[in-house]
PDB file of N, CA and C in Angstrom:
ATOM      1  N   MET A  26     103.137  30.414 -24.713  1.00 95.00           N
ATOM      2  CA  MET A  26     101.467  30.669 -25.346  1.00 95.00           C
ATOM      3  C   MET A  26     101.109  30.666 -26.310  1.00 95.00           C
ATOM      4  N   LEU A  27      99.950  30.833 -26.514  1.00 98.00           N
ATOM      5  CA  LEU A  27      98.726  29.964 -27.711  1.00 98.00           C
ATOM      6  C   LEU A  27      98.069  31.351 -28.180  1.00 98.00           C
ATOM      7  N   LYS A  28      98.250  31.305 -29.083  1.00 98.00           N
ATOM      8  CA  LYS A  28      97.087  32.707 -29.757  1.00 98.00           C
ATOM      9  C   LYS A  28      95.874  31.282 -29.963  1.00 98.00           C
ATOM     10  N   LEU A  29      94.618  32.049 -29.121  1.00 98.00           N
ATOM     11  CA  LEU A  29      93.274  31.205 -29.673  1.00 98.00           C
ATOM     12  C   LEU A  29      92.225  31.994 -30.360  1.00 98.00           C
ATOM     13  N   LYS A  30      91.704  32.257 -30.996  1.00 98.00           N
ATOM     14  CA  LYS A  30      91.376  32.227 -32.205  1.00 98.00           C
ATOM     15  C   LYS A  30      89.282  31.275 -32.304  1.00 98.00           C
ATOM     16  N   ILE A  31      87.935  31.875 -31.579  1.00 98.00           N
ATOM     17  CA  ILE A  31      87.426  30.993 -31.675  1.00 98.00           C
ATOM     18  C   ILE A  31      86.029  31.847 -32.916  1.00 98.00           C
ATOM     19  N   VAL A  32      85.787  30.694 -33.988  1.00 98.00           N
ATOM     20  CA  VAL A  32      84.952  31.900 -34.506  1.00 98.00           C
ATOM     21  C   VAL A  32      83.820  30.831 -34.201  1.00 98.00           C
ATOM     22  N   SER A  33      82.313  31.616 -34.190  1.00 97.00           N
ATOM     23  CA  SER A  33      81.090  30.430 -34.791  1.00 97.00           C
ATOM     24  C   SER A  33      80.454  31.321 -36.229  1.00 97.00           C
ATOM     25  N   PRO A  34      79.437  31.279 -36.692  1.00 96.00           N
ATOM     26  CA  PRO A  34      79.232  31.618 -37.390  1.00 96.00           C
ATOM     27  C   PRO A  34      78.568  33.322 -37.143  1.00 96.00           C
ATOM     28  N   GLU A  35      78.254  33.654 -36.181  1.00 95.00           N
ATOM     29  CA  GLU A  35      78.004  34.831 -35.296  1.00 95.00           C
ATOM     30  C   GLU A  35      78.277  35.612 -35.092  1.00 95.00           C
ATOM     31  N   ARG A  36      79.783  35.331 -34.929  1.00 97.00           N
ATOM     32  CA  ARG A  36      80.830  36.179 -34.118  1.00 97.00           C
ATOM     33  C   ARG A  36      82.063  35.835 -33.606  1.00 97.00           C
ATOM     34  N   ILE A  37      82.475  36.727 -34.001  1.00 98.00           N
ATOM     35  CA  ILE A  37      84.506  35.700 -32.806  1.00 98.00           C
ATOM     36  C   ILE A  37      84.446  35.722 -31.421  1.00 98.00           C
ATOM     37  N   GLU A  38      84.164  34.757 -30.637  1.00 98.00           N
ATOM     38  CA  GLU A  38      83.809  34.154 -29.893  1.00 98.00           C
ATOM     39  C   GLU A  38      85.105  34.327 -28.587  1.00 98.00           C
ATOM     40  N   PHE A  39      85.553  34.530 -29.385  1.00 98.00           N
ATOM     41  CA  PHE A  39      87.058  34.703 -28.829  1.00 98.00           C
ATOM     42  C   PHE A  39      88.719  35.253 -29.640  1.00 98.00           C
ATOM     43  N   ASP A  40      89.245  35.826 -28.939  1.00 98.00           N
ATOM     44  CA  ASP A  40      90.520  35.871 -30.338  1.00 98.00           C
ATOM     45  C   ASP A  40      91.883  37.047 -28.823  1.00 98.00           C
ATOM     46  N   GLY A  41      92.687  35.792 -28.689  1.00 98.00           N
ATOM     47  CA  GLY A  41      93.738  35.884 -27.969  1.00 98.00           C
ATOM     48  C   GLY A  41      94.683  35.129 -27.281  1.00 98.00           C
ATOM     49  N   GLU A  42      95.576  35.749 -26.659  1.00 98.00           N
ATOM     50  CA  GLU A  42      96.202  34.668 -25.469  1.00 98.00           C
ATOM     51  C   GLU A  42      96.058  33.169 -24.645  1.00 98.00           C
ATOM     52  N   VAL A  43      96.279  32.453 -24.316  1.00 98.00           N
ATOM     53  CA  VAL A  43      95.751  31.403 -23.414  1.00 98.00           C
ATOM     54  C   VAL A  43      97.184  30.444 -23.571  1.00 98.00           C
ATOM     55  N   VAL A  44      97.146  29.157 -21.702  1.00 98.00           N
ATOM     56  CA  VAL A  44      98.041  29.374 -22.048  1.00 98.00           C
ATOM     57  C   VAL A  44      97.043  27.250 -22.215  1.00 98.00           C
ATOM     58  N   SER A  45      95.959  27.327 -22.244  1.00 98.00           N
ATOM     59  CA  SER A  45      96.107  25.607 -22.416  1.00 98.00           C
ATOM     60  C   SER A  45      94.634  26.112 -23.227  1.00 98.00           C
ATOM     61  N   VAL A  46      94.006  24.815 -23.889  1.00 98.00           N
ATOM     62  CA  VAL A  46      92.759  24.578 -24.260  1.00 98.00           C
ATOM     63  C   VAL A  46      91.849  23.183 -24.240  1.00 98.00           C
ATOM     64  N   LEU A  47      90.951  23.353 -24.024  1.00 98.00           N
ATOM     65  CA  LEU A  47      90.912  21.410 -23.711  1.00 98.00           C
ATOM     66  C   LEU A  47      89.292  21.407 -24.459  1.00 98.00           C
ATOM     67  N   VAL A  48      90.114  20.406 -25.669  1.00 98.00           N
ATOM     68  CA  VAL A  48      88.346  20.837 -26.536  1.00 98.00           C
ATOM     69  C   VAL A  48      87.776  19.182 -26.598  1.00 98.00           C
ATOM     70  N   PRO A  49      86.515  18.703 -26.769  1.00 98.00           N
ATOM     71  CA  PRO A  49      85.622  18.271 -26.950  1.00 98.00           C
ATOM     72  C   PRO A  49      86.193  17.739 -28.371  1.00 98.00           C
ATOM     73  N   GLY A  50      87.305  16.802 -28.598  1.00 95.00           N
ATOM     74  CA  GLY A  50      87.677  16.073 -30.069  1.00 95.00           C
ATOM     75  C   GLY A  50      87.158  14.461 -30.083  1.00 95.00           C
ATOM     76  N   SER A  51      86.720  14.500 -31.308  1.00 92.00           N
ATOM     77  CA  SER A  51      85.652  13.044 -31.820  1.00 92.00           C
ATOM     78  C   SER A  51      86.490  12.339 -31.858  1.00 92.00           C
ATOM     79  N   GLN A  52      87.133  11.651 -31.327  1.00 92.00           N
ATOM     80  CA  GLN A  52      88.064  10.574 -30.227  1.00 92.00           C
ATOM     81  C   GLN A  52      87.900  10.357 -29.474  1.00 92.00           C
ATOM     82  N   GLY A  53      87.749  11.992 -28.189  1.00 94.00           N
ATOM     83  CA  GLY A  53      87.920  11.782 -26.903  1.00 94.00           C
ATOM     84  C   GLY A  53      88.260  13.253 -26.636  1.00 94.00           C
ATOM     85  N   GLU A  54      87.877  13.724 -25.940  1.00 96.00           N
ATOM     86  CA  GLU A  54      88.445  15.551 -25.618  1.00 96.00           C
ATOM     87  C   GLU A  54      90.108  14.999 -25.475  1.00 96.00           C
ATOM     88  N   PHE A  55      90.326  16.480 -25.663  1.00 97.00           N
ATOM     89  CA  PHE A  55      92.537  16.564 -25.759  1.00 97.00           C
ATOM     90  C   PHE A  55      92.739  18.158 -25.636  1.00 97.00           C
ATOM     91  N   GLU A  56      93.665  17.810 -24.687  1.00 97.00           N
ATOM     92  CA  GLU A  56      94.202  19.212 -24.625  1.00 97.00           C
ATOM     93  C   GLU A  56      94.927  20.457 -24.985  1.00 97.00           C
ATOM     94  N   ILE A  57      95.062  21.231 -25.486  1.00 98.00           N
ATOM     95  CA  ILE A  57      96.758  21.787 -26.369  1.00 98.00           C
ATOM     96  C   ILE A  57      97.272  22.303 -26.075  1.00 98.00           C
ATOM     97  N   LEU A  58      98.706  21.988 -25.520  1.00 97.00           N
ATOM     98  CA  LEU A  58      99.408  22.990 -24.695  1.00 97.00           C
ATOM     99  C   LEU A  58     100.413  24.242 -25.797  1.00 97.00           C
ATOM    100  N   ASN A  59     101.330  24.578 -25.149  1.00 97.00           N
ATOM    101  CA  ASN A  59     102.425  24.849 -25.782  1.00 97.00           C
ATOM    102  C   ASN A  59     103.065  23.850 -27.148  1.00 97.00           C
ATOM    103  N   ASP A  60     103.234  24.492 -28.378  1.00 96.00           N
ATOM    104  CA  ASP A  60     104.489  23.740 -29.414  1.00 96.00           C
ATOM    105  C   ASP A  60     103.632  22.091 -28.907  1.00 96.00           C
ATOM    106  N   HIS A  61     102.193  22.420 -28.989  1.00 96.00           N
ATOM    107  CA  HIS A  61     101.829  21.445 -29.437  1.00 96.00           C
ATOM    108  C   HIS A  61     101.954  20.197 -31.317  1.00 96.00           C
ATOM    109  N   ALA A  62     102.161  19.198 -31.420  1.00 96.00           N
ATOM    110  CA  ALA A  62     102.249  18.783 -32.240  1.00 96.00           C
ATOM    111  C   ALA A  62     101.019  19.447 -33.350  1.00 96.00           C
ATOM    112  N   PRO A  63     101.125  20.104 -34.875  1.00 97.00           N
ATOM    113  CA  PRO A  63     100.140  20.057 -35.726  1.00 97.00           C
ATOM    114  C   PRO A  63      98.542  19.113 -36.032  1.00 97.00           C
ATOM    115  N   ILE A  64      98.024  19.657 -35.666  1.00 96.00           N
ATOM    116  CA  ILE A  64      96.515  18.619 -35.584  1.00 96.00           C
ATOM    117  C   ILE A  64      95.208  19.584 -36.187  1.00 96.00           C
ATOM    118  N   ILE A  65      94.853  18.617 -37.012  1.00 96.00           N
ATOM    119  CA  ILE A  65      93.454  18.794 -37.318  1.00 96.00           C
ATOM    120  C   ILE A  65      91.734  18.142 -36.829  1.00 96.00           C
ATOM    121  N   SER A  66      91.582  18.975 -36.159  1.00 96.00           N
ATOM    122  CA  SER A  66      89.519  17.789 -35.838  1.00 96.00           C
ATOM    123  C   SER A  66      89.063  18.035 -36.298  1.00 96.00           C
ATOM    124  N   THR A  67      87.736  17.762 -35.572  1.00 98.00           N
ATOM    125  CA  THR A  67      86.238  17.866 -35.592  1.00 98.00           C
ATOM    126  C   THR A  67      86.454  17.404 -34.169  1.00 98.00           C
ATOM    127  N   LEU A  68      85.344  18.190 -34.044  1.00 98.00           N
ATOM    128  CA  LEU A  68      84.911  18.591 -32.738  1.00 98.00           C
ATOM    129  C   LEU A  68      83.449  17.966 -32.276  1.00 98.00           C
ATOM    130  N   ASN A  69      83.107  17.549 -31.064  1.00 98.00           N
ATOM    131  CA  ASN A  69      81.887  16.592 -31.180  1.00 98.00           C
ATOM    132  C   ASN A  69      81.200  17.826 -30.291  1.00 98.00           C
ATOM    133  N   GLN A  70      79.793  18.064 -29.717  1.00 98.00           N
ATOM    134  CA  GLN A  70      79.878  18.579 -28.476  1.00 98.00           C
ATOM    135  C   GLN A  70      80.177  19.013 -27.427  1.00 98.00           C
ATOM    136  N   GLY A  71      80.317  19.531 -26.536  1.00 98.00           N
ATOM    137  CA  GLY A  71      80.796  19.364 -25.565  1.00 98.00           C
ATOM    138  C   GLY A  71      81.346  20.650 -24.617  1.00 98.00           C
ATOM    139  N   ALA A  72      82.271  20.496 -23.816  1.00 98.00           N
ATOM    140  CA  ALA A  72      82.521  21.900 -23.465  1.00 98.00           C
ATOM    141  C   ALA A  72      84.458  22.671 -23.927  1.00 98.00           C
ATOM    142  N   VAL A  73      84.106  23.975 -24.903  1.00 98.00           N
ATOM    143  CA  VAL A  73      85.626  24.005 -24.658  1.00 98.00           C
ATOM    144  C   VAL A  73      86.554  25.199 -23.326  1.00 98.00           C
ATOM    145  N   VAL A  74      87.223  24.550 -23.103  1.00 98.00           N
ATOM    146  CA  VAL A  74      87.473  25.567 -21.617  1.00 98.00           C
ATOM    147  C   VAL A  74      89.389  25.411 -22.436  1.00 98.00           C
ATOM    148  N   TYR A  75      89.030  27.445 -22.195  1.00 98.00           N
ATOM    149  CA  TYR A  75      90.621  27.821 -22.231  1.00 98.00           C
ATOM    150  C   TYR A  75      91.159  27.860 -21.061  1.00 98.00           C
ATOM    151  N   GLY A  76      92.383  27.987 -20.819  1.00 98.00           N
ATOM    152  CA  GLY A  76      93.334  29.090 -19.883  1.00 98.00           C
ATOM    153  C   GLY A  76      94.019  30.361 -19.763  1.00 98.00           C
ATOM    154  N   LEU A  77      93.085  31.351 -19.017  1.00 97.00           N
ATOM    155  CA  LEU A  77      94.022  32.662 -19.635  1.00 97.00           C
ATOM    156  C   LEU A  77      95.645  32.629 -18.590  1.00 97.00           C
ATOM    157  N   PRO A  78      95.813  33.431 -19.187  1.00 96.00           N
ATOM    158  CA  PRO A  78      97.539  33.776 -18.668  1.00 96.00           C
ATOM    159  C   PRO A  78      96.681  34.147 -16.523  1.00 96.00           C
ATOM    160  N   LYS A  79      96.176  35.331 -16.546  1.00 94.00           N
ATOM    161  CA  LYS A  79      96.166  35.380 -15.171  1.00 94.00           C
ATOM    162  C   LYS A  79      95.806  33.719 -14.484  1.00 94.00           C
ATOM    163  N   GLY A  80      95.499  33.211 -15.066  1.00 95.00           N
ATOM    164  CA  GLY A  80      94.905  32.120 -14.006  1.00 95.00           C
ATOM    165  C   GLY A  80      93.908  31.684 -14.399  1.00 95.00           C
ATOM    166  N   GLU A  81      92.493  32.480 -14.586  1.00 97.00           N
ATOM    167  CA  GLU A  81      91.134  32.646 -14.675  1.00 97.00           C
ATOM    168  C   GLU A  81      90.719  31.347 -15.941  1.00 97.00           C
ATOM    169  N   LYS A  82      89.918  30.524 -15.731  1.00 98.00           N
ATOM    170  CA  LYS A  82      89.685  29.450 -16.938  1.00 98.00           C
ATOM    171  C   LYS A  82      87.665  30.441 -17.692  1.00 98.00           C
ATOM    172  N   VAL A  83      87.735  29.786 -19.075  1.00 98.00           N
ATOM    173  CA  VAL A  83      86.665  30.156 -19.764  1.00 98.00           C
ATOM    174  C   VAL A  83      85.915  28.650 -19.871  1.00 98.00           C
ATOM    175  N   ARG A  84      84.425  28.724 -19.753  1.00 98.00           N
ATOM    176  CA  ARG A  84      84.186  27.350 -20.196  1.00 98.00           C
ATOM    177  C   ARG A  84      83.179  28.030 -21.583  1.00 98.00           C
ATOM    178  N   LEU A  85      83.260  27.501 -22.911  1.00 98.00           N
ATOM    179  CA  LEU A  85      82.274  27.346 -23.674  1.00 98.00           C
ATOM    180  C   LEU A  85      81.464  26.450 -23.962  1.00 98.00           C
ATOM    181  N   GLU A  86      80.155  26.057 -24.022  1.00 98.00           N
ATOM    182  CA  GLU A  86      79.592  25.137 -24.806  1.00 98.00           C
ATOM    183  C   GLU A  86      79.198  25.044 -25.986  1.00 98.00           C
ATOM    184  N   ILE A  87      79.933  23.957 -26.854  1.00 98.00           N
ATOM    185  CA  ILE A  87      79.554  24.166 -28.591  1.00 98.00           C
ATOM    186  C   ILE A  87      78.523  22.841 -29.097  1.00 98.00           C
ATOM    187  N   LEU A  88      78.676  22.574 -29.932  1.00 98.00           N
ATOM    188  CA  LEU A  88      77.228  22.025 -30.414  1.00 98.00           C
ATOM    189  C   LEU A  88      78.400  20.903 -32.062  1.00 98.00           C
ATOM    190  N   GLY A  89      79.744  21.605 -31.818  1.00 97.00           N
ATOM    191  CA  GLY A  89      80.857  21.035 -32.627  1.00 97.00           C
ATOM    192  C   GLY A  89      80.737  21.815 -33.219  1.00 97.00           C
ATOM    193  N   GLY A  90      82.076  21.331 -34.471  1.00 98.00           N
ATOM    194  CA  GLY A  90      82.938  21.958 -35.243  1.00 98.00           C
ATOM    195  C   GLY A  90      84.074  21.309 -35.664  1.00 98.00           C
ATOM    196  N   PHE A  91      85.839  22.052 -35.724  1.00 98.00           N
ATOM    197  CA  PHE A  91      86.511  21.391 -36.193  1.00 98.00           C
ATOM    198  C   PHE A  91      87.625  22.481 -35.392  1.00 98.00           C
ATOM    199  N   VAL A  92      88.974  21.851 -35.216  1.00 98.00           N
ATOM    200  CA  VAL A  92      90.256  22.465 -34.941  1.00 98.00           C
ATOM    201  C   VAL A  92      91.292  21.912 -35.582  1.00 98.00           C
ATOM    202  N   GLU A  93      92.452  23.744 -35.291  1.00 98.00           N
ATOM    203  CA  GLU A  93      93.002  22.858 -36.285  1.00 98.00           C
ATOM    204  C   GLU A  93      94.263  23.942 -35.590  1.00 98.00           C
ATOM    205  N   VAL A  94      95.041  23.206 -34.888  1.00 98.00           N
ATOM    206  CA  VAL A  94      96.741  23.661 -34.186  1.00 98.00           C
ATOM    207  C   VAL A  94      97.412  24.120 -35.149  1.00 98.00           C
ATOM    208  N   GLN A  95      98.875  24.754 -35.520  1.00 98.00           N
ATOM    209  CA  GLN A  95      99.626  24.667 -36.228  1.00 98.00           C
ATOM    210  C   GLN A  95     100.809  25.991 -35.755  1.00 98.00           C
ATOM    211  N   GLN A  96     101.732  25.323 -35.269  1.00 97.00           N
ATOM    212  CA  GLN A  96     102.853  26.500 -34.586  1.00 97.00           C
ATOM    213  C   GLN A  96     102.310  27.960 -33.409  1.00 97.00           C
ATOM    214  N   ASN A  97     101.810  26.985 -32.203  1.00 98.00           N
ATOM    215  CA  ASN A  97     101.124  28.214 -31.863  1.00 98.00           C
ATOM    216  C   ASN A  97      99.940  28.995 -31.584  1.00 98.00           C
ATOM    217  N   VAL A  98      99.548  28.051 -32.416  1.00 98.00           N
ATOM    218  CA  VAL A  98      98.159  29.103 -33.389  1.00 98.00           C
ATOM    219  C   VAL A  98      97.059  28.198 -32.886  1.00 98.00           C
ATOM    220  N   VAL A  99      95.811  28.400 -32.354  1.00 98.00           N
ATOM    221  CA  VAL A  99      95.080  27.237 -32.276  1.00 98.00           C
ATOM    222  C   VAL A  99      93.673  27.923 -33.382  1.00 98.00           C
ATOM    223  N   SER A 100      92.878  27.205 -33.096  1.00 98.00           N
ATOM    224  CA  SER A 100      91.736  27.761 -34.540  1.00 98.00           C
ATOM    225  C   SER A 100      90.696  27.375 -34.859  1.00 98.00           C
ATOM    226  N   LEU A 101      89.708  27.446 -33.978  1.00 98.00           N
ATOM    227  CA  LEU A 101      88.563  26.813 -33.770  1.00 98.00           C
ATOM    228  C   LEU A 101      87.147  27.731 -34.670  1.00 98.00           C
ATOM    229  N   CYS A 102      86.632  26.526 -35.082  1.00 98.00           N
ATOM    230  CA  CYS A 102      85.510  26.948 -35.681  1.00 98.00           C
ATOM    231  C   CYS A 102      84.383  26.351 -34.648  1.00 98.00           C
ATOM    232  N   VAL A 103      83.146  26.931 -34.368  1.00 98.00           N
ATOM    233  CA  VAL A 103      82.741  25.836 -34.149  1.00 98.00           C
ATOM    234  C   VAL A 103      80.710  26.463 -34.548  1.00 98.00           C
ATOM    235  N   GLU A 104      79.953  25.724 -33.667  1.00 98.00           N
ATOM    236  CA  GLU A 104      78.898  25.718 -33.797  1.00 98.00           C
ATOM    237  C   GLU A 104      77.855  25.734 -31.798  1.00 98.00           C
ATOM    238  N   VAL A 105      78.002  27.087 -31.320  1.00 95.00           N
ATOM    239  CA  VAL A 105      77.373  27.455 -30.353  1.00 95.00           C
ATOM    240  C   VAL A 105      75.957  27.577 -30.152  1.00 95.00           C
ATOM    241  N   ASN A 106      75.701  27.465 -29.166  1.00 80.00           N
ATOM    242  CA  ASN A 106      74.208  27.387 -28.788  1.00 80.00           C
ATOM    243  C   ASN A 106      73.122  28.987 -28.708  1.00 80.00           C
TER     244      ASN A 106
END
């Protein structure tokens, strides 16, 4: 299980547990799963899609930002519409 925190300048968009996170990286879209290697990457405009434990998928459109992954904690600092 991953701990995901998505923060925008206005508010905390999401803070909770997820099973996967798909992000629009600057070098292309990539998916973060449990035990992903540590990474810091810029994000382009596009959709962040995260899977909740009950099987639901949530989509958040972003204008850009950053993602950091470390020890199953995924932190996104994004700008939303």
